Amino acid sequence: MRRAFFLRTARSLRARGLRRLPFLGRMQSFSTHSVRDEEIHKLSHPILHTPEPNQTSFLDFGSLVDRLRKEFKATVTGTHDEETAERIKAMLNTVRFNPKEWGQYTNFIGNRYTRTLVGFDHNFVVLLLCWEKGQNSPIHCHYDSSCWVKVLEGQLQETIYKYPTEGGGALTLEKEMIYYENQATYTDDNYGVHKMGNPRTDIPCVSLHIYSPPYAACNVFDRITGARKLVPMGSIYDRSCPFEDDQICVSSDSNSQPGILSNIDKISLETFVERVEDELDNKLVEHNQSNIGPLLEKLVLSPDEWERFVHFGERYYTRNLLLMREKFSIMLLCWNHNQDTPPHRHGGNRHSWFKVLRGSLQMTHFKDDPNERLKVCAGNEPAEVTGSYTIKPGDPATYEGPDDACHALGNPSDSETAVSIHVYSPPYLHLKYECSKDGQEKSLPVVHYGQMLSQMECFGEGWRGCEIFSNFHAFKALLEEAFANADSYHCPELHTKVTNLMSQIQINPDEWRQHAQLHKEHFVRVLISESEHWMLILTCWDKDQGTPIHDHQASYNWIKVLEGQLTEENFQCQSNADKKHDQQGAWKQEKTKKLRADRRVPEEKQYEESRVQLVRSGVLPPDSVTFLNSDIIHRIRNESGRPAFSLHLYSPPYVKAAAYDVVSGDTQLVFLPQEQTHHKDDA
C-alpha cells in the first residue's frame, strides 16, 4: 500500500512524453495570449538527452577500497599474476577521482616527497604521494609486492634499472618513461628496481599508489656502487613512520593494556558494536547517561585487529575509519611523535567517547572563540587555555558532549607513538577546522577500511556537513531508495532526507561536464536521469541567461549549484478572486496597459503595478542547496558574468510549467518536450 500512491502514473501518458500528476497544487487560470512569446521560448526549449559519452568510472576512495577488497579475496603472499596485474591496471586507467576528495590528502613539503595513507586492508595499502617540483624517490625494490600507480595531477617519471646482483656494481639503466594525468602503470621486482619522481620544475605532481601485499621494509640502492640497505618504510623519509610495527602487535595476555579487566569483562569489537547499537536504539537513554563509555572501557582489540587497523602517517595523525553505521561511527586514531589535532569542535549535536590503547594523549581545552582557534593554527601567538590533562591506557573513557569547549588532542611524546579508539554519535567523518590567519576552512579526511553501511544511511540528519563523494549512477540508486521508502511526495521526512542527500553529494566535475552544453540564446537543460517519481536535470547557464517567472505545476524542486553562482527570486501572485474584489476596482488598467506597451519601464516599477509581487531574492553560491515547495513561483538568472551550472531534482517529474506575465499575473501553460541529441564529443 505504501508505494501504491506512486504507481498512479499513467503509462499511456508517459508514452506520449506526459505524466499524470497524482496531486496538483493551487490551480491557475491559463491564458493563451498574455505572456510574451520570448518568455515562453525561454521555458519551452527541449530537455536534452545525452548518452553516456564513454566508459569512464567515477569512484571515491571508499569505493576503490571496496573494489580492491573484492579483487584480493584470498590472502596475498607475493606478487600477483600477470592477468590480475593487467586487470587492475586497466581499471585504474579508466577510473577518475574527484580532485576535491583527493585534495584533502595532499601534503607538500620542500625537501622531500610525502606519503599519506588513504585506505588499507590486510591484503593491500593505498597511498597518496605528493611530489613537489623536481622531487624523486630513492632507487628501491618492492620486496615481492605488486605496485600499481595512477597519476592524478601533473607528470610522473619512472626510471627502471636491472635488478642488481649481490656482488654490487653500478646499476644498469633499462628504460625511462613519463606518465601523464590519469595514466596508470604496474611494476614488481620482476621488472627490476626503480625510482619515481616529478620531472617538472614548474608544477607539482600527485599520484595514487597501491601495494599488494603491503610491505614494511624494502632495499634502497646506490646507483653508482649498487650498495643496498634494508630500511623500514618510514626510514626512507628520515622519520619513523611505520605502516606495520612489531611493537604494536600485542598478544591477548599483553601488558599493553594494564590489568584493568579480567577475561570475563573483556568484549570484542563485534560485541561492542552490537551493544552500542542497542544503547542508541533506546530513545529513553540520553547520550551522556548511556553505557557507551563503560562498554568502551571493556573493549579489547584482537592481535589480528591491531595488525590490520594500526597505521601511522608521517605528518598528520591518521583517522582510520573502522565502522560506520546510521547512528554512530568508530575510528582508530594513530598518533606518531608530536602529532595532534587542530583546535576544533565536533559540531552537529555530536557526542563522543574515546579511550587510549597505547602511549598517552594530552587533551587541551581552549577559550571557545574563533580568534583563539586561529592563533593556535597559525602557531605564532599564544592562545588562552582553559584546561589540560593527560590520558593513559587504563583511564576511564573520556566523554565529550555537544556543548563542550573547543579542544585539541595530541601525542606529546618525542619518542613514543600512541593509539586511541573513538566512538561518535551521530557519525563523524571529516574533521573540519579553520587554518591560518585568513580563516580558511580545511579538512582532515578519514583513512578507509571498515565495514560500511548502505550509502543511503549516510544522509540522515546527523550526517549534515559530511561530504559524500559519489557519481550519478550511485546517486540514482540513492534517490530510488529514498523515494521507495516514502508515503507520498508531500512527506516532510522525504524532503529532509533528499535535502541532506543533495547537500552532501559531491559529483566529480569531470563527470557532469561531459553532459554540459551552452547555447548562445537560452539556458540549456540536460536530462541526467529520471524515474516514475523524480527527474534529475543539469542546467547550463551562459552569462546573463535566465528563466521567466514560472512555477513547476506541483513539482517539488531541489537546486544544487555546481559551478558559478545564480540569483533566485521568489514571487507571489494574487488569485483571480483577489483580483475580482480588489479595492482599486479596475486595478489601474490604464497604467497596466501603458506598462505593457513600454517594456523599457524599469522592472522595479513594473512590480509596483503588478499582480506578481517579488517576495525575496538571494544569491545561490557554489555548493549551496535550495529546496523549493511545490507551489513556488520563481525565476533564476545568471548575473555572475561567467557561465554557471546547477543540478535540479524535480519530484514528481517536471513535464510542464506555468509562465507568468509580470504585470497582469496571467499565466500560460508550457509543456517541456524532450529531445535526443548526440554528445558534443561525437560531433
XYZ file of C-alpha atoms in Angstrom:
683
model
C 0.000 0.000 0.000
C 2.866 2.350 0.773
C 4.016 2.511 -2.823
C 0.548 2.491 -4.380
C 0.497 6.278 -4.233
C 3.383 6.445 -6.644
C 2.054 3.922 -9.123
C -0.756 6.153 -10.386
C 1.422 7.497 -13.169
C -0.331 6.640 -16.428
C 1.900 4.677 -18.766
C -0.173 5.751 -21.770
C 0.574 9.368 -20.971
C 4.219 8.555 -20.404
C 4.428 7.073 -23.870
C 3.442 10.499 -25.209
C 6.036 12.218 -23.041
C 3.490 13.328 -20.407
C 2.768 12.187 -16.877
C -0.385 12.326 -14.807
C 0.471 14.034 -11.544
C -1.059 12.290 -8.528
C -1.688 15.661 -6.949
C -1.886 19.284 -8.044
C -1.072 22.378 -6.090
C -3.115 25.519 -6.487
C -4.599 25.758 -9.975
C -4.071 28.780 -12.201
C -6.289 30.207 -14.922
C -4.306 29.821 -18.140
C -4.337 32.426 -20.870
C -3.207 31.847 -24.430
C -2.137 35.391 -25.224
C -0.936 37.418 -22.249
C 2.579 36.022 -21.741
C 5.233 37.255 -24.125
C 6.425 34.808 -26.770
C 10.079 35.310 -25.877
C 9.342 34.306 -22.279
C 7.560 31.163 -23.475
C 10.511 30.327 -25.715
C 12.903 30.540 -22.767
C 10.854 27.969 -20.885
C 9.753 25.623 -23.664
C 13.021 24.627 -25.343
C 13.535 20.841 -25.172
C 15.189 18.968 -22.324
C 18.162 17.303 -23.999
C 19.101 13.655 -23.651
C 22.814 12.916 -23.838
C 24.063 9.339 -23.925
C 26.958 8.309 -21.730
C 29.994 9.687 -23.587
C 32.468 6.971 -22.546
C 33.083 4.084 -20.185
C 34.920 6.107 -17.565
C 34.145 5.156 -13.969
C 33.981 7.911 -11.387
C 34.942 6.499 -7.999
C 35.554 7.717 -4.490
C 38.337 6.288 -2.338
C 35.958 4.242 -0.204
C 34.572 2.547 -3.321
C 38.107 1.900 -4.561
C 38.980 0.126 -1.309
C 35.803 -1.976 -1.603
C 36.647 -2.861 -5.195
C 40.204 -3.857 -4.289
C 38.936 -5.950 -1.397
C 36.816 -7.939 -3.861
C 39.790 -8.346 -6.192
C 42.027 -9.668 -3.413
C 39.681 -12.051 -1.631
C 42.311 -14.662 -0.839
C 45.308 -13.867 1.343
C 48.077 -12.398 -0.792
C 51.584 -13.700 -0.111
C 53.588 -12.433 -3.111
C 53.389 -10.622 -6.421
C 50.212 -11.041 -8.438
C 49.903 -12.973 -11.676
C 50.006 -11.123 -14.985
C 46.241 -11.343 -15.555
C 45.422 -9.736 -12.202
C 48.084 -7.073 -12.672
C 46.706 -6.095 -16.089
C 43.075 -6.155 -14.924
C 43.708 -3.736 -12.064
C 45.914 -1.551 -14.238
C 43.107 -1.339 -16.820
C 40.634 -0.430 -14.076
C 42.890 2.359 -12.817
C 43.323 3.705 -16.340
C 39.563 4.169 -16.682
C 38.611 5.466 -13.238
C 38.575 9.129 -12.267
C 38.734 10.519 -8.747
C 37.273 13.780 -7.546
C 40.033 16.397 -7.051
C 38.062 17.786 -4.143
C 38.342 14.402 -2.410
C 41.986 13.603 -3.087
C 42.936 17.213 -2.402
C 42.124 16.584 1.265
C 45.016 14.093 1.445
C 47.673 16.224 -0.246
C 50.701 17.279 1.773
C 53.573 19.080 0.028
C 56.834 19.930 1.755
C 60.006 21.407 0.343
C 62.724 18.830 0.983
C 61.122 15.501 0.016
C 58.032 13.873 -1.356
C 55.325 12.735 1.099
C 53.151 9.644 1.504
C 49.642 9.796 3.006
C 47.563 6.759 3.870
C 44.221 6.669 2.018
C 42.951 3.128 2.624
C 44.079 -0.327 3.642
C 43.198 -3.960 4.119
C 45.307 -6.904 5.229
C 45.966 -7.599 1.505
C 46.814 -4.093 0.307
C 47.524 -0.488 1.203
C 46.581 2.655 -0.783
C 48.805 5.739 -0.507
C 48.656 9.246 -1.952
C 52.118 10.588 -2.855
C 52.791 14.297 -3.298
C 55.827 15.400 -5.305
C 56.993 18.989 -5.293
C 58.827 20.259 -8.352
C 61.801 18.003 -9.154
C 61.436 15.654 -6.179
C 62.389 11.957 -6.551
C 62.258 8.734 -4.566
C 65.372 6.655 -3.820
C 66.059 3.689 -6.112
C 64.235 0.834 -4.395
C 62.664 -2.600 -4.736
C 59.218 -3.770 -3.574
C 60.077 -6.951 -1.632
C 57.718 -9.309 -3.504
C 54.887 -6.798 -3.526
C 52.910 -5.700 -6.577
C 52.701 -1.955 -7.169
C 50.152 -0.012 -9.239
C 50.497 3.734 -9.788
C 47.994 6.247 -11.171
C 48.851 9.888 -11.856
C 46.169 12.229 -10.509
C 47.834 15.521 -11.400
C 50.986 16.581 -13.197
C 53.562 14.148 -14.613
C 55.478 11.252 -13.048
C 58.747 9.820 -14.370
C 59.771 6.196 -13.749
C 63.399 5.131 -14.176
C 63.919 1.341 -14.205
C 67.243 -0.378 -13.551
C 68.169 -4.022 -13.937
C 67.847 -5.813 -10.596
C 71.386 -5.675 -9.117
C 73.354 -8.767 -8.210
C 74.679 -9.432 -4.715
C 78.185 -8.547 -5.862
C 77.247 -4.902 -6.380
C 78.449 -2.614 -9.133
C 76.859 0.310 -10.925
C 73.173 -0.145 -11.746
C 72.277 -0.762 -15.397
C 69.621 1.543 -16.808
C 66.792 -0.354 -18.511
C 64.392 2.410 -19.557
C 62.726 5.677 -18.579
C 59.059 6.549 -19.011
C 56.852 9.530 -18.236
C 53.227 9.063 -17.207
C 50.673 11.818 -17.617
C 47.497 12.748 -15.786
C 45.091 9.790 -15.386
C 47.584 7.239 -16.782
C 48.309 4.106 -14.739
C 51.219 1.667 -14.663
C 52.280 -1.524 -12.881
C 55.591 -2.863 -11.592
C 57.096 -5.505 -9.329
C 60.599 -6.847 -8.690
C 60.468 -8.948 -11.851
C 60.729 -5.701 -13.817
C 63.803 -4.589 -11.852
C 64.307 -1.818 -9.296
C 63.157 1.713 -9.961
C 62.852 5.268 -8.801
C 59.966 7.622 -9.413
C 59.806 11.373 -9.368
C 58.402 14.592 -10.711
C 60.311 15.557 -13.882
C 58.789 19.024 -13.993
C 60.397 22.076 -12.431
C 57.285 24.235 -12.754
C 54.355 22.176 -11.423
C 53.835 19.625 -8.609
C 52.630 16.052 -9.084
C 50.119 13.887 -7.180
C 49.945 10.106 -7.647
C 47.991 7.203 -6.151
C 49.908 4.018 -5.246
C 48.533 0.565 -4.403
C 50.809 -2.039 -2.838
C 49.679 -5.671 -2.513
C 50.605 -7.243 -0.223
C 51.656 -4.323 1.991
C 55.340 -4.280 2.853
C 57.007 -2.798 5.899
C 60.568 -2.527 4.540
C 62.469 -2.514 1.280
C 66.012 -2.259 -0.089
C 67.247 1.091 -1.357
C 70.212 1.109 -3.769
C 73.134 3.367 -4.584
C 73.161 3.956 -8.355
C 76.978 4.139 -8.600
C 78.095 1.308 -6.320
C 74.980 -0.866 -6.255
C 75.184 -0.968 -2.445
C 71.901 -1.826 -0.832
C 70.388 -1.014 2.535
C 67.276 -2.523 4.100
C 65.152 0.242 5.559
C 61.694 0.397 7.136
C 59.203 2.276 5.008
C 59.335 5.287 7.281
C 63.117 5.483 7.320
C 63.169 6.411 3.645
C 61.860 9.773 4.796
C 64.256 10.176 7.749
C 61.385 9.873 10.195
C 59.723 6.979 11.981
C 56.541 6.263 10.057
C 55.757 2.545 10.408
C 52.852 1.159 8.471
C 53.353 -2.114 10.291
C 55.252 -2.131 13.579
C 56.022 -5.309 15.501
C 55.800 -3.369 18.749
C 52.100 -2.708 18.295
C 51.064 -6.293 17.665
C 50.119 -7.328 21.175
C 49.136 -10.758 22.410
C 45.972 -11.408 24.342
C 47.911 -11.545 27.624
C 49.989 -8.445 26.880
C 50.501 -5.751 29.472
C 49.926 -3.005 26.895
C 46.513 -2.544 28.464
C 47.306 -2.772 32.193
C 45.367 -5.245 34.317
C 42.106 -3.361 34.472
C 39.984 -6.122 33.007
C 39.520 -9.758 33.729
C 38.953 -12.099 30.810
C 35.270 -12.198 31.765
C 34.965 -8.407 31.461
C 36.601 -8.114 28.042
C 34.408 -7.700 24.986
C 35.313 -7.966 21.325
C 34.822 -5.277 18.699
C 31.891 -7.214 17.240
C 30.146 -7.439 20.628
C 30.888 -3.789 21.312
C 29.194 -2.741 18.057
C 26.071 -4.774 18.869
C 25.768 -3.272 22.347
C 26.318 0.285 21.127
C 23.533 -0.193 18.587
C 21.228 -1.388 21.379
C 22.150 1.639 23.504
C 21.474 4.131 20.734
C 18.202 2.421 19.764
C 16.939 3.088 23.297
C 15.499 6.565 22.821
C 14.799 6.909 26.557
C 18.519 6.977 27.332
C 20.381 10.253 26.879
C 23.824 10.063 25.262
C 25.595 11.361 28.350
C 23.801 8.784 30.512
C 24.373 5.828 28.207
C 26.639 2.849 28.853
C 28.816 3.523 25.814
C 31.680 4.789 27.960
C 31.731 1.713 30.258
C 31.372 -0.544 27.206
C 34.323 1.157 25.556
C 36.423 0.554 28.662
C 35.812 -3.196 28.242
C 36.699 -3.274 24.542
C 39.895 -5.148 23.662
C 41.152 -5.435 20.091
C 42.483 -8.806 18.983
C 46.091 -9.203 17.790
C 44.790 -9.532 14.234
C 42.804 -6.290 14.576
C 45.874 -4.495 15.913
C 47.882 -5.668 12.936
C 45.201 -4.656 10.424
C 43.982 -1.368 11.911
C 47.045 0.416 13.288
C 48.612 2.570 10.572
C 50.533 5.789 11.172
C 51.001 8.858 8.998
C 54.244 10.709 8.572
C 52.990 14.264 9.032
C 49.425 14.027 10.344
C 47.868 11.555 12.708
C 45.660 9.032 10.897
C 41.898 8.767 11.379
C 41.270 5.141 10.458
C 37.569 4.537 9.876
C 36.776 1.077 11.259
C 32.998 1.102 11.029
C 30.168 3.419 10.097
C 26.514 2.969 10.974
C 23.471 5.170 10.693
C 23.772 6.386 14.286
C 27.482 6.139 15.056
C 30.974 5.668 13.675
C 34.110 4.110 15.164
C 37.613 5.332 14.396
C 41.059 4.211 15.461
C 43.361 7.245 15.727
C 47.093 6.584 15.370
C 49.482 9.275 16.575
C 53.109 9.499 15.554
C 55.553 11.579 17.600
C 54.291 15.068 18.475
C 51.211 14.806 16.275
C 47.996 16.484 17.349
C 44.648 17.721 16.087
C 43.950 21.336 15.258
C 41.618 23.036 17.742
C 38.097 22.040 16.814
C 34.590 21.147 17.888
C 32.700 18.132 16.610
C 29.511 20.074 15.822
C 26.176 18.660 14.726
C 24.879 17.982 18.261
C 27.522 15.258 18.370
C 28.649 13.136 21.324
C 31.973 11.320 21.511
C 33.715 8.782 23.732
C 37.313 7.624 23.495
C 39.975 5.688 25.376
C 43.728 5.406 24.947
C 45.021 1.959 23.968
C 48.718 2.744 23.794
C 51.004 5.633 24.750
C 49.456 8.741 26.274
C 47.484 11.683 24.920
C 47.071 15.234 26.125
C 43.681 16.941 25.989
C 43.737 20.744 25.858
C 40.655 22.952 26.085
C 40.726 26.487 24.686
C 38.629 29.547 25.085
C 35.887 28.873 22.550
C 36.491 31.857 20.309
C 37.334 31.812 16.565
C 40.286 34.159 17.067
C 41.769 31.854 19.700
C 41.454 28.878 17.334
C 43.258 30.783 14.598
C 46.072 31.695 16.991
C 46.679 28.007 17.702
C 46.556 27.082 13.997
C 48.874 29.914 12.988
C 51.279 28.915 15.753
C 52.604 32.431 16.243
C 50.506 33.641 19.171
C 49.679 32.005 22.480
C 46.031 31.011 22.795
C 44.039 31.107 26.000
C 43.998 27.603 27.502
C 41.189 26.826 29.926
C 42.353 23.343 30.905
C 44.724 20.490 30.079
C 45.147 16.884 31.253
C 46.835 13.611 30.248
C 45.002 10.384 29.371
C 46.677 6.971 29.556
C 45.740 3.322 28.972
C 43.521 2.085 31.805
C 41.942 5.513 32.432
C 38.137 5.730 32.222
C 36.697 6.541 28.815
C 36.612 10.276 28.094
C 33.247 11.815 27.116
C 32.811 14.992 25.050
C 29.333 16.463 24.582
C 27.869 18.938 22.073
C 28.317 21.855 24.475
C 31.930 21.131 25.389
C 34.502 23.756 24.556
C 36.888 23.888 21.633
C 39.666 21.383 22.203
C 42.760 19.723 20.752
C 44.067 16.215 21.371
C 47.604 15.066 20.701
C 50.609 12.889 21.421
C 53.170 14.990 23.355
C 55.930 12.357 23.187
C 59.099 12.824 21.134
C 59.780 9.088 21.009
C 56.589 7.059 21.571
C 53.575 6.529 19.330
C 50.011 6.468 20.670
C 46.770 4.758 19.650
C 43.219 5.626 20.730
C 39.748 4.397 19.773
C 36.824 6.817 19.369
C 33.041 6.492 19.067
C 30.951 9.341 17.609
C 27.166 9.717 17.613
C 25.813 10.965 15.251
C 28.555 9.615 12.988
C 31.627 11.699 12.273
C 33.827 11.615 9.188
C 35.953 14.569 8.132
C 37.355 16.866 10.804
C 36.812 20.427 9.616
C 38.788 23.274 11.124
C 39.920 26.813 10.484
C 43.538 27.159 9.486
C 45.917 30.106 9.035
C 45.289 33.780 9.598
C 42.673 34.142 6.877
C 40.340 31.596 8.492
C 40.241 29.221 5.521
C 38.366 26.020 6.330
C 40.313 22.797 5.857
C 39.524 19.160 6.388
C 41.314 16.100 7.755
C 39.794 13.105 5.932
C 39.396 9.523 7.063
C 41.508 6.525 6.095
C 39.191 3.959 4.553
C 38.958 0.481 5.898
C 35.929 -0.552 7.859
C 32.602 -2.156 7.249
C 30.403 0.422 5.594
C 26.662 0.844 5.862
C 24.457 1.338 2.821
C 25.122 4.765 1.349
C 21.530 5.872 1.919
C 22.113 5.735 5.671
C 24.858 8.338 5.286
C 22.314 11.043 4.522
C 20.474 11.289 7.828
C 20.189 14.440 9.881
C 23.332 13.577 11.854
C 25.463 13.497 8.713
C 24.900 17.142 7.877
C 28.212 18.693 6.880
C 29.818 15.394 5.815
C 30.754 15.336 2.131
C 29.982 12.095 0.294
C 31.948 11.737 -2.945
C 29.980 9.725 -5.479
C 28.754 9.538 -9.083
C 25.482 9.815 -10.989
C 24.934 6.042 -11.069
C 25.176 5.778 -7.274
C 23.173 8.991 -6.874
C 20.320 7.470 -8.884
C 20.302 4.394 -6.633
C 20.172 6.626 -3.551
C 17.233 8.580 -4.949
C 15.371 5.377 -5.815
C 15.840 4.110 -2.279
C 14.728 7.391 -0.719
C 11.510 7.639 -2.755
C 10.677 3.926 -2.435
C 10.501 4.327 1.348
C 8.281 7.439 1.286
C 4.497 7.539 1.752
C 3.948 10.421 -0.660
C 5.659 13.282 -2.431
C 4.473 15.570 0.389
C 6.314 13.657 3.122
C 8.479 16.072 5.211
C 10.853 13.236 6.115
C 11.419 12.630 2.408
C 12.130 16.313 1.812
C 14.654 16.379 4.668
C 16.397 13.224 3.502
C 16.664 14.406 -0.095
C 17.837 17.854 1.008
C 20.607 16.235 3.061
C 21.488 13.996 0.136
C 21.718 16.925 -2.273
C 23.819 18.883 0.223
C 26.307 16.111 0.879
C 26.684 14.526 -2.544
C 29.786 15.630 -4.440
C 29.751 14.683 -8.126
C 33.096 14.649 -9.920
C 33.260 17.790 -12.123
C 34.731 15.681 -14.945
C 31.536 13.612 -14.894
C 28.930 16.346 -15.029
C 30.977 18.385 -17.516
C 30.637 15.532 -20.014
C 26.940 16.419 -20.189
C 27.279 20.216 -20.065
C 26.292 22.301 -23.109
C 25.853 26.036 -23.585
C 23.588 27.830 -26.071
C 24.033 31.469 -27.028
C 20.298 32.251 -26.889
C 18.962 30.435 -23.831
C 19.908 28.244 -20.892
C 20.185 24.501 -21.593
C 18.595 21.644 -19.647
C 20.170 18.182 -19.958
C 18.422 15.112 -18.579
C 20.781 13.103 -16.356
C 18.329 10.503 -15.085
C 14.635 10.014 -14.335
C 12.157 7.597 -12.807
C 8.426 7.476 -12.153
C 8.949 9.706 -9.140
C 11.714 12.178 -9.976
C 13.761 13.812 -12.699
C 17.395 14.926 -12.412
C 18.493 17.709 -14.777
C 21.787 19.507 -15.331
C 21.069 23.141 -16.212
C 23.741 25.143 -18.036
C 23.610 28.946 -17.919
C 25.701 31.222 -20.052
C 26.221 34.706 -18.663
C 23.075 36.884 -18.442
C 20.746 33.960 -19.175
C 17.722 33.148 -17.022
C 14.217 31.755 -16.801
C 10.990 33.714 -16.974
C 8.822 33.844 -13.857
C 7.237 30.406 -13.639
C 6.006 27.630 -11.404
C 6.610 23.870 -11.607
C 2.992 22.735 -11.695
C 3.087 20.969 -8.329
C 6.610 19.533 -8.562
C 8.958 19.947 -5.625
C 12.390 21.193 -6.632
C 15.914 20.964 -5.221
C 18.721 23.088 -6.707
C 22.448 22.490 -6.143
C 24.886 24.965 -7.699
C 27.854 23.078 -9.132
C 29.877 25.970 -10.528
C 29.450 29.735 -10.671
C 26.600 31.450 -8.865
C 22.939 32.144 -9.587
C 20.342 34.646 -8.448
C 16.974 33.211 -7.414
C 13.822 35.300 -6.904
C 10.563 34.149 -5.298
C 7.228 35.709 -6.202
C 3.605 35.606 -5.162
C 0.629 36.190 -7.399
C -2.808 37.460 -6.333
C -5.522 34.957 -7.152
C -8.391 35.667 -9.524
C -10.684 36.057 -6.517
C -8.394 38.689 -5.044
C -8.232 40.372 -8.393
C -12.030 40.453 -8.714
C -12.537 42.036 -5.303
C -9.583 44.383 -5.448
C -10.481 47.650 -3.727
C -8.853 49.527 -6.551
C -11.679 48.424 -8.834
C -10.302 48.173 -12.328
C -6.814 47.671 -10.828
C -5.282 50.606 -12.601
C -5.941 49.102 -16.020
C -4.685 52.136 -17.883
C -1.301 52.039 -16.125
C -1.103 48.329 -16.761
C -1.657 48.782 -20.494
C 0.931 51.527 -20.543
C 3.479 49.317 -18.787
C 2.823 46.528 -21.253
C 3.258 48.867 -24.177
C 6.533 50.249 -22.883
C 8.710 47.371 -21.710
C 11.540 49.837 -21.161
C 9.974 50.804 -17.834
C 12.276 49.596 -15.029
C 11.309 46.206 -13.631
C 11.005 47.628 -10.119
C 8.314 49.997 -11.422
C 6.501 47.126 -13.115
C 6.324 45.318 -9.758
C 4.634 48.350 -8.199
C 1.696 47.905 -10.586
C 1.944 44.131 -10.932
C -0.192 41.201 -9.853
C 3.111 39.294 -9.465
C 4.995 40.586 -6.435
C 8.632 39.915 -5.563
C 8.801 38.267 -2.129
C 12.527 37.712 -1.730
C 15.692 37.214 -3.719
C 19.141 35.894 -2.988
C 22.408 34.655 -4.459
C 22.997 30.907 -4.662
C 26.766 30.339 -4.296
C 28.687 27.202 -5.349
C 27.745 24.044 -3.404
C 24.596 25.675 -1.999
C 21.364 23.665 -1.989
C 17.895 25.220 -2.164
C 14.602 23.385 -1.593
C 11.508 24.853 -3.269
C 7.987 23.853 -2.322
C 5.559 22.541 -4.910
C 3.621 25.837 -5.067
C 6.650 28.080 -5.578
C 6.665 30.839 -8.205
C 10.203 31.890 -9.024
C 12.832 32.618 -11.598
C 16.579 32.051 -11.789
C 19.163 34.214 -13.519
C 22.893 34.061 -14.048
C 24.164 37.557 -13.297
C 27.715 36.499 -12.441
C 29.339 37.439 -15.758
C 30.524 33.872 -16.484
C 28.854 30.503 -17.148
C 27.185 28.662 -14.280
C 25.991 25.087 -13.869
C 23.395 23.666 -11.483
C 21.790 20.324 -10.708
C 17.983 20.284 -10.404
C 15.900 17.488 -8.910
C 12.136 17.569 -9.536
C 9.558 15.357 -7.873
C 7.161 14.447 -9.417
C 8.974 14.755 -12.765
C 8.921 18.219 -14.307
C 6.907 17.984 -17.529
C 5.007 21.269 -17.590
C 5.156 24.730 -16.108
C 3.125 27.919 -15.996
C 4.826 31.102 -17.223
C 3.624 34.343 -15.589
C 3.142 37.766 -17.055
C 4.895 40.150 -14.689
C 2.192 42.851 -14.985
C -1.126 41.072 -15.223
C -0.280 37.877 -13.421
C -1.830 35.912 -16.274
C -0.293 32.525 -16.930
C 0.304 30.297 -19.883
C 0.806 26.561 -19.617
C 4.038 25.322 -21.190
C 4.845 21.666 -21.827
C 8.511 20.695 -21.694
C 9.457 18.404 -24.593
C 12.425 16.060 -24.505
C 14.845 15.726 -27.382
C 17.510 13.101 -28.093
C 20.858 14.577 -29.014
C 24.376 13.379 -29.629
C 27.106 14.178 -27.155
C 29.274 17.110 -28.146
C 32.336 14.834 -28.370
C 30.604 12.727 -31.025
C 30.231 15.599 -33.474
